[in-house]
mmCIF file of C-alpha atoms in Angstrom:
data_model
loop_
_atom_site.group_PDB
_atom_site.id
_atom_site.type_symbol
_atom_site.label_atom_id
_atom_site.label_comp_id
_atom_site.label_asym_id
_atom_site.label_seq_id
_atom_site.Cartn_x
_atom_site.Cartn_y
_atom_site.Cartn_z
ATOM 1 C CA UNK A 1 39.179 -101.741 226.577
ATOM 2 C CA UNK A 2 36.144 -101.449 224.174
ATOM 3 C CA UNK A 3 35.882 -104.312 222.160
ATOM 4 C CA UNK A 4 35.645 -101.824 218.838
ATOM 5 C CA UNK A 5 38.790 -100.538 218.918
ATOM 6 C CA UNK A 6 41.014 -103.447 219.698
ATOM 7 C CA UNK A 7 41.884 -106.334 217.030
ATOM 8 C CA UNK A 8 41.003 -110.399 217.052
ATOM 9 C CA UNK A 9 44.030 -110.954 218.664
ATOM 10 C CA UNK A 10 43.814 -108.212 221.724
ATOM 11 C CA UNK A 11 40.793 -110.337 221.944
ATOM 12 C CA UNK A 12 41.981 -113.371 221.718
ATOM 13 C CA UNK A 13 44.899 -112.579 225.015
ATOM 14 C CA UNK A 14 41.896 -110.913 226.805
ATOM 15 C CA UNK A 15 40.388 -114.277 227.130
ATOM 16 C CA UNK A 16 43.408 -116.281 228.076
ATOM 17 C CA UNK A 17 43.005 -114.159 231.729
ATOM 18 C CA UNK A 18 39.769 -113.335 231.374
ATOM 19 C CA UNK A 19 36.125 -114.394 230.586
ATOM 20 C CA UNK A 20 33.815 -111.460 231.401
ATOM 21 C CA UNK A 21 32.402 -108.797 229.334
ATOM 22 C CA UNK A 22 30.423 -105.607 230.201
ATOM 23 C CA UNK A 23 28.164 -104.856 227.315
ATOM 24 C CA UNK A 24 25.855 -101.752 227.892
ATOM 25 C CA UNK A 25 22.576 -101.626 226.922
ATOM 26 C CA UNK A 26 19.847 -98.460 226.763
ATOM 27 C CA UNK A 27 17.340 -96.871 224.532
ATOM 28 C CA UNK A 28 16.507 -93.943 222.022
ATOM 29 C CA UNK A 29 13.639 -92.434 223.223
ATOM 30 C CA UNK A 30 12.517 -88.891 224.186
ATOM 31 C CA UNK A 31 13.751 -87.763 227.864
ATOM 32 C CA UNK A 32 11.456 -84.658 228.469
ATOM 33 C CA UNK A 33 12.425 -81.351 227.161
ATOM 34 C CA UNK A 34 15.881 -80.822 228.241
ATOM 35 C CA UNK A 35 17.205 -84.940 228.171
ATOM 36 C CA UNK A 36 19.163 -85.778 225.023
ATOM 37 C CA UNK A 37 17.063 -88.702 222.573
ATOM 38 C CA UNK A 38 20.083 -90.683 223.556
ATOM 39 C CA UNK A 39 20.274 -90.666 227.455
ATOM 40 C CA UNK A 40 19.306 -93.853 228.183
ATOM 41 C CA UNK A 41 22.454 -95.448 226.144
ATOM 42 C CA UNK A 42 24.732 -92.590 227.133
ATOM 43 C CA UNK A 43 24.684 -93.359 230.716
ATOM 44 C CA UNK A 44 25.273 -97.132 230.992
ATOM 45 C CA UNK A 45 27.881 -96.166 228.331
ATOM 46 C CA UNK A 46 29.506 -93.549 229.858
ATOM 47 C CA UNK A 47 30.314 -95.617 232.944
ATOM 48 C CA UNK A 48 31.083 -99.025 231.311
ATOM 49 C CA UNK A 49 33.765 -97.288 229.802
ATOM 50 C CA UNK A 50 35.041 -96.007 232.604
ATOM 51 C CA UNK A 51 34.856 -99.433 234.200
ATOM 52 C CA UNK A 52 36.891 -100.715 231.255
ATOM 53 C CA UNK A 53 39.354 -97.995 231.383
ATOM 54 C CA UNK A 54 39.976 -98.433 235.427
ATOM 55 C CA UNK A 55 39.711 -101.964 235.721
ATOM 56 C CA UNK A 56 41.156 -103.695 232.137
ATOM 57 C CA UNK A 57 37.626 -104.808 231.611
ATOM 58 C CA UNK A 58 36.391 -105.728 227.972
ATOM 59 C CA UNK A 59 33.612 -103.424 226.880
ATOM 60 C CA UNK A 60 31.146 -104.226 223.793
ATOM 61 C CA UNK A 61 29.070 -101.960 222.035
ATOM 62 C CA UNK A 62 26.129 -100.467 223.171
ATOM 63 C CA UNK A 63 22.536 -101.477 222.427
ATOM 64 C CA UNK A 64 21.327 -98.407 221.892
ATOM 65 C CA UNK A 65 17.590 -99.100 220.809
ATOM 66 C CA UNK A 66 15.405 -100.828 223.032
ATOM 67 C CA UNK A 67 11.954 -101.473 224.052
ATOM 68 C CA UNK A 68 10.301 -97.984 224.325
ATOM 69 C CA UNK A 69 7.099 -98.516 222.191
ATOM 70 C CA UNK A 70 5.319 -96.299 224.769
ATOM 71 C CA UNK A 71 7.646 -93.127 223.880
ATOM 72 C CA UNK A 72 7.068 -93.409 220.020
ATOM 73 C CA UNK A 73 4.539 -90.177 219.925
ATOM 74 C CA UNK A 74 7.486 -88.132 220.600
ATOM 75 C CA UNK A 75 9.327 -87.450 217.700
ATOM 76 C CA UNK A 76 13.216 -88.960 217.400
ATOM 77 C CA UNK A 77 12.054 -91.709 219.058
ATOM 78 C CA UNK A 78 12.764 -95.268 218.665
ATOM 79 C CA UNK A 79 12.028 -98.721 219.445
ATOM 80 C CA UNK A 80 12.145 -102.988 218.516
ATOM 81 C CA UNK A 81 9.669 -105.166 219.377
ATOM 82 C CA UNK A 82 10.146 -107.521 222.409
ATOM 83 C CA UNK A 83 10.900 -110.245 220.039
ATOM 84 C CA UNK A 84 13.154 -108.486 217.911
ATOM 85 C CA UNK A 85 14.963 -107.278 220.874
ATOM 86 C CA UNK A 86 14.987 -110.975 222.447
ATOM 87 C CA UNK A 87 16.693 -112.192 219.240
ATOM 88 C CA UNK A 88 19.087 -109.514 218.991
ATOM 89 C CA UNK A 89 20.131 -110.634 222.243
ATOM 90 C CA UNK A 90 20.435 -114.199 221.708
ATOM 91 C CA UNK A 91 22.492 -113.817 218.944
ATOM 92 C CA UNK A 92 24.715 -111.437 220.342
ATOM 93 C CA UNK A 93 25.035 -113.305 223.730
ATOM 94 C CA UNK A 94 26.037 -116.673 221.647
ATOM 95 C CA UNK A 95 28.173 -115.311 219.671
ATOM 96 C CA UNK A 96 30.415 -113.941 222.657
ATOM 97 C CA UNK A 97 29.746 -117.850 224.361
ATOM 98 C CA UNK A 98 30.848 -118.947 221.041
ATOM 99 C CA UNK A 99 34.591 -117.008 221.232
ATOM 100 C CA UNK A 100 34.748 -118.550 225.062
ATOM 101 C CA UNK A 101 33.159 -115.724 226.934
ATOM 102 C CA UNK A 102 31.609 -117.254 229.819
ATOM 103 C CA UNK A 103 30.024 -114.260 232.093
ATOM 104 C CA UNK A 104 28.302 -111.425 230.456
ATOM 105 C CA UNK A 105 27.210 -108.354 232.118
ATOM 106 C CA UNK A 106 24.388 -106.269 230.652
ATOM 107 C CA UNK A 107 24.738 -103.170 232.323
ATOM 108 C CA UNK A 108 21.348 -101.179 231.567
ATOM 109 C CA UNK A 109 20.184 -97.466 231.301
ATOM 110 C CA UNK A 110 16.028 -98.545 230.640
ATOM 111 C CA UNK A 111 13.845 -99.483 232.931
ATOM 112 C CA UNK A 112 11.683 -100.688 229.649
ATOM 113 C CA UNK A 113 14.852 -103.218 229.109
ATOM 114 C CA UNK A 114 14.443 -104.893 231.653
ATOM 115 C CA UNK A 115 11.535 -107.490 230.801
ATOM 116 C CA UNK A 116 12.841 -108.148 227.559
ATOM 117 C CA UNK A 117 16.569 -108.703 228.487
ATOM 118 C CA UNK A 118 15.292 -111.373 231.068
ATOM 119 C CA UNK A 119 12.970 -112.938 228.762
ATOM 120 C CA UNK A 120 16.400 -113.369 226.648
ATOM 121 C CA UNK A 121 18.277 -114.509 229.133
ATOM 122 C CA UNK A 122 15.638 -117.490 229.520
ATOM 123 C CA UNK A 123 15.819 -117.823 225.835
ATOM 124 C CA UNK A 124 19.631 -118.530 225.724
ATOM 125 C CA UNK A 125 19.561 -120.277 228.351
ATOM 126 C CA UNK A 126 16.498 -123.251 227.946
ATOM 127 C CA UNK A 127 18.130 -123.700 224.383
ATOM 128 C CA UNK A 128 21.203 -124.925 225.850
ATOM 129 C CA UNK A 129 19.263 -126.822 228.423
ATOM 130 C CA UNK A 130 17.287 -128.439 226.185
ATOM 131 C CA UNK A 131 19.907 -128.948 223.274
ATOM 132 C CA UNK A 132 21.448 -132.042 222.607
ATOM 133 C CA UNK A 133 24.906 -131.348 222.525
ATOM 134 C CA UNK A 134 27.025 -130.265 225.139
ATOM 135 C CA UNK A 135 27.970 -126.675 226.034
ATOM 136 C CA UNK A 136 30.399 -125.019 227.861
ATOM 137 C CA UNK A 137 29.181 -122.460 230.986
ATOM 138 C CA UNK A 138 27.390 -119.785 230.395
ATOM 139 C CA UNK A 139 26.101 -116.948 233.041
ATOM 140 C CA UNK A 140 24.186 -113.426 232.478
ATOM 141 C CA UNK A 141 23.262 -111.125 234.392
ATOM 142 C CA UNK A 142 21.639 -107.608 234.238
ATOM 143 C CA UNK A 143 22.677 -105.057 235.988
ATOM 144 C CA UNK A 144 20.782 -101.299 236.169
ATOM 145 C CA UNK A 145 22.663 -98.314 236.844
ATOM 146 C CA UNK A 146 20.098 -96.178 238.279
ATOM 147 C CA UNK A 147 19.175 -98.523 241.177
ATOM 148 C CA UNK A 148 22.691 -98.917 242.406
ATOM 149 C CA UNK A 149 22.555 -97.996 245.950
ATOM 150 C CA UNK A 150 25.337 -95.221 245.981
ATOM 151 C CA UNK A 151 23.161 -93.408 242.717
ATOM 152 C CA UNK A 152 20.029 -94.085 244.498
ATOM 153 C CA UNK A 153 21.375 -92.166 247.801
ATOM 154 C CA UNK A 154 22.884 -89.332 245.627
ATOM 155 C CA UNK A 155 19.486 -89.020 243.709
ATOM 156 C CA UNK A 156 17.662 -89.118 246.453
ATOM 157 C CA UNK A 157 20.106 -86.075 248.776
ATOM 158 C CA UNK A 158 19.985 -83.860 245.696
ATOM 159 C CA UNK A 159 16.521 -84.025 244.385
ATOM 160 C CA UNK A 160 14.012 -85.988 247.344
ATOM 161 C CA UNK A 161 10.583 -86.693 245.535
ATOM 162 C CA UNK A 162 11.667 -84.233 242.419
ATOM 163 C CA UNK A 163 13.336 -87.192 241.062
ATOM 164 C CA UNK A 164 10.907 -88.693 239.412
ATOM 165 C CA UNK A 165 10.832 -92.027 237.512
ATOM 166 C CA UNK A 166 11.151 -90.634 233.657
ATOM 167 C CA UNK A 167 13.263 -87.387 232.427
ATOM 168 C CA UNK A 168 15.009 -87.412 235.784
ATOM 169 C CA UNK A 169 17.195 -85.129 237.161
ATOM 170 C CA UNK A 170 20.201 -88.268 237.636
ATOM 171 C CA UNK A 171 19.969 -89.382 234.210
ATOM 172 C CA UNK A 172 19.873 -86.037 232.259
ATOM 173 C CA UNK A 173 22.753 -84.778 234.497
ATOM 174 C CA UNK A 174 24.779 -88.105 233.778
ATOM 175 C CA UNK A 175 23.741 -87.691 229.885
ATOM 176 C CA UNK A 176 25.116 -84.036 230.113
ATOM 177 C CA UNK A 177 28.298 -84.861 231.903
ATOM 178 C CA UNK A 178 29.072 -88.072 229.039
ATOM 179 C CA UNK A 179 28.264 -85.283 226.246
ATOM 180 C CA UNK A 180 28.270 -81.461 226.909
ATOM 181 C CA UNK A 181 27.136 -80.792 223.737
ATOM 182 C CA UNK A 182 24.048 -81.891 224.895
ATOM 183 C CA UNK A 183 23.308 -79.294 227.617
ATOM 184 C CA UNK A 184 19.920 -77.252 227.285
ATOM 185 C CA UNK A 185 18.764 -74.520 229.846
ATOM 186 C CA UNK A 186 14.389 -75.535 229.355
ATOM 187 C CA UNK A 187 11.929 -73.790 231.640
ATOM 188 C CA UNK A 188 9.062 -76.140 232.621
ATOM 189 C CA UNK A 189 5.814 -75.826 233.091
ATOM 190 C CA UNK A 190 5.188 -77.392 235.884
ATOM 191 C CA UNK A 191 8.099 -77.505 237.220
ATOM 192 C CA UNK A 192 7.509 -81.355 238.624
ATOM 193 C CA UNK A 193 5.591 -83.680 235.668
ATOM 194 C CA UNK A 194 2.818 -85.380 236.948
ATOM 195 C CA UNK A 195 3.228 -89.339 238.095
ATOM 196 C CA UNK A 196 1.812 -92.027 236.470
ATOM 197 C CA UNK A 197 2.044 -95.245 234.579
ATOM 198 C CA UNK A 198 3.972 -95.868 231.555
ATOM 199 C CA UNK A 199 2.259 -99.428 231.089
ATOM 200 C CA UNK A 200 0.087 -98.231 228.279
ATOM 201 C CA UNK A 201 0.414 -97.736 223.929
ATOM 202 C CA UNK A 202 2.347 -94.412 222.850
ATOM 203 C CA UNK A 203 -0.488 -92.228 222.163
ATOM 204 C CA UNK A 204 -1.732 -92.682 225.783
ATOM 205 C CA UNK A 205 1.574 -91.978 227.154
ATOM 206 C CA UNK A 206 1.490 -89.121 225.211
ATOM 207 C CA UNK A 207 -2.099 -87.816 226.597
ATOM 208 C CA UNK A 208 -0.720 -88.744 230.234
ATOM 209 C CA UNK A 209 2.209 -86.855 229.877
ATOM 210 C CA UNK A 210 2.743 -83.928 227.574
ATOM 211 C CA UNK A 211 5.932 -83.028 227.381
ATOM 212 C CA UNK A 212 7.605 -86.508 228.124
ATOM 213 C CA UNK A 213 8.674 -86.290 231.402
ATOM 214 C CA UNK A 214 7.002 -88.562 234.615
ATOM 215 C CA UNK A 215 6.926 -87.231 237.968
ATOM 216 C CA UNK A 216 10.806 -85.207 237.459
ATOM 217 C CA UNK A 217 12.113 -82.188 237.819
ATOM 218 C CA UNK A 218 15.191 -82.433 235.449
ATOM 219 C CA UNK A 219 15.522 -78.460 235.384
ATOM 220 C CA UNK A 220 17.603 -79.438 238.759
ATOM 221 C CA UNK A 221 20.368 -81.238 236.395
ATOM 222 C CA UNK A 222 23.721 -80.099 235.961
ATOM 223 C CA UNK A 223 27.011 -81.554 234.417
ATOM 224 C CA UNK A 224 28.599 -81.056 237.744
ATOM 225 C CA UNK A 225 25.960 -83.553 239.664
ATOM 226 C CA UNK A 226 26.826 -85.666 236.265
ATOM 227 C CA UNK A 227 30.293 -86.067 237.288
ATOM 228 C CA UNK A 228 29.054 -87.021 240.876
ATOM 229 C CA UNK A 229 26.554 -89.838 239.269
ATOM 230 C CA UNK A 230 29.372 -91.388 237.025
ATOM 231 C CA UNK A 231 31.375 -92.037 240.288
ATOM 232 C CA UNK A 232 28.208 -93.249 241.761
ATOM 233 C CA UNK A 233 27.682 -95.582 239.029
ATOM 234 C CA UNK A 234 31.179 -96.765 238.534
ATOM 235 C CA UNK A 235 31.547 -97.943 241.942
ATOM 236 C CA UNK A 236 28.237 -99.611 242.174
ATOM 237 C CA UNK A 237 27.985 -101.564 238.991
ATOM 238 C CA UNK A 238 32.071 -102.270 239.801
ATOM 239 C CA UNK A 239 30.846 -103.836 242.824
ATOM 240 C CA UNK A 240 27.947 -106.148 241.116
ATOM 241 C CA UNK A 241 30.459 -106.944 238.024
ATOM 242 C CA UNK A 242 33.320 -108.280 240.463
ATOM 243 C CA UNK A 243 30.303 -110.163 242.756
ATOM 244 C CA UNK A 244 28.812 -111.786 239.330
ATOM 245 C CA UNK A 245 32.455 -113.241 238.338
ATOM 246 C CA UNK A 246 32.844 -114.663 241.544
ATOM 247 C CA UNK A 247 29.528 -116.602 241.445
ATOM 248 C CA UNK A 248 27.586 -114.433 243.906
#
């Protein structure tokens, strides 16, 4: 069920039963020494698929560049401006309202996202407030993977404080499990980053934390915990999707 790979009128019958779309959203940015560029987007991806696969849900394409101005002193990486991102948004979000979708569910792998998503979501939404013609219904929401409760839990029993909040152990081993040809065996030095803020310009980020990671451990990840943190993440974000199309 990914809206890529099906024609207009798939489409079309899709929203004669149903008006909800899962469309995920992540970054490119570094993710430490052993974290593919791409984790951020592989993750949300990796289980909105699954979602659509197991539940007939429609999927969209991922937004796979974000807001990670902070990471941009590590090479590979990449990021929009807030206000690009906020119009890249809009216009994607109206032109699903335009077809007749009425919920859409951002399912996100950033924690950098998440400011700039909402500040879209106010966008769309005081322009049809404040419009003059009438529009149909309209609800968003923004959902992140890794603070579902069940991922959360799992995080927390394999890894305690080695988690981290940046290169962590969870995402690299979900990243590794979407795409094995991403697997790296790094050693690091230390073997927890130091904690910090990331609420700072790209070359302090950089100064702060040397090889990319914040407060992690990610030589803990595996493919196998992946596999555990896709289940995780299916049934959690399952759970907000099916509470957001019922108006909870």
């Amino acid at each position: 069920m990914r809206l890529q790979h099906v024609t207009w009128q798939e489409v079309e019958a899709y929203l004669a039963h149903s008006t909800g779309i899962i469309l995920p959203i992540g970054s490119t940015e570094q993710h430490g020494p052993n974290g593919p560029v791409g984790t951020d987007a592989l993750c949300p991806e990796a289980i909105a698929w699954a979602l659509g696969e197991r539940h007939g849900v429609l999927v969209g394409p991922t937004q796979a560049i974000g807001m990670a101005q902070h990471h941009l002193a590590f090479p590979g990486s990449l990021t929009l401006r807030p206000s690009t991102l906020v119009a890249v948004l809009r216009d994607t979000i109206e032109s699903l309202a335009h077809h007749g979708f009425t919920h859409v569910f951002f399912l996100n792998g950033h924690g950098g996202n998440i400011a700039t998503v909402n500040a879209a979501f106010a966008e769309v939404l005081a322009e049809r407030s404040l419009g003059r013609e009438a529009v149909g219904e309209l609800h968003l929401r923004l959902f992140n993977w890794f603070a579902g409760r069940r991922g959360r839990e799992l995080a927390e029993s394999l890894y305690g404080e080695a988690e981290g909040s940046h290169a962590t152990a969870s995402e690299v081993s979900l990243a590794w499990h979407a795409a094995p040809q991403t697997v790296r065996e790094v050693s690091m030095s230390p073997r927890r980053a130091p904690a910090g803020s990331a609420q700072c310009d790209a070359h302090t980020f950089r100064r702060r934390f040397p090889d990319g990671r914040m407060g992690s451990d990610p030589s803990l990840a595996s493919a196998e915990h992946g596999a555990r943190f896709l289940e995780a993440g299916v049934e959690d974000a399952w759970e907000a999707y099916q509470a957001f199309v019922a108006g909870r």
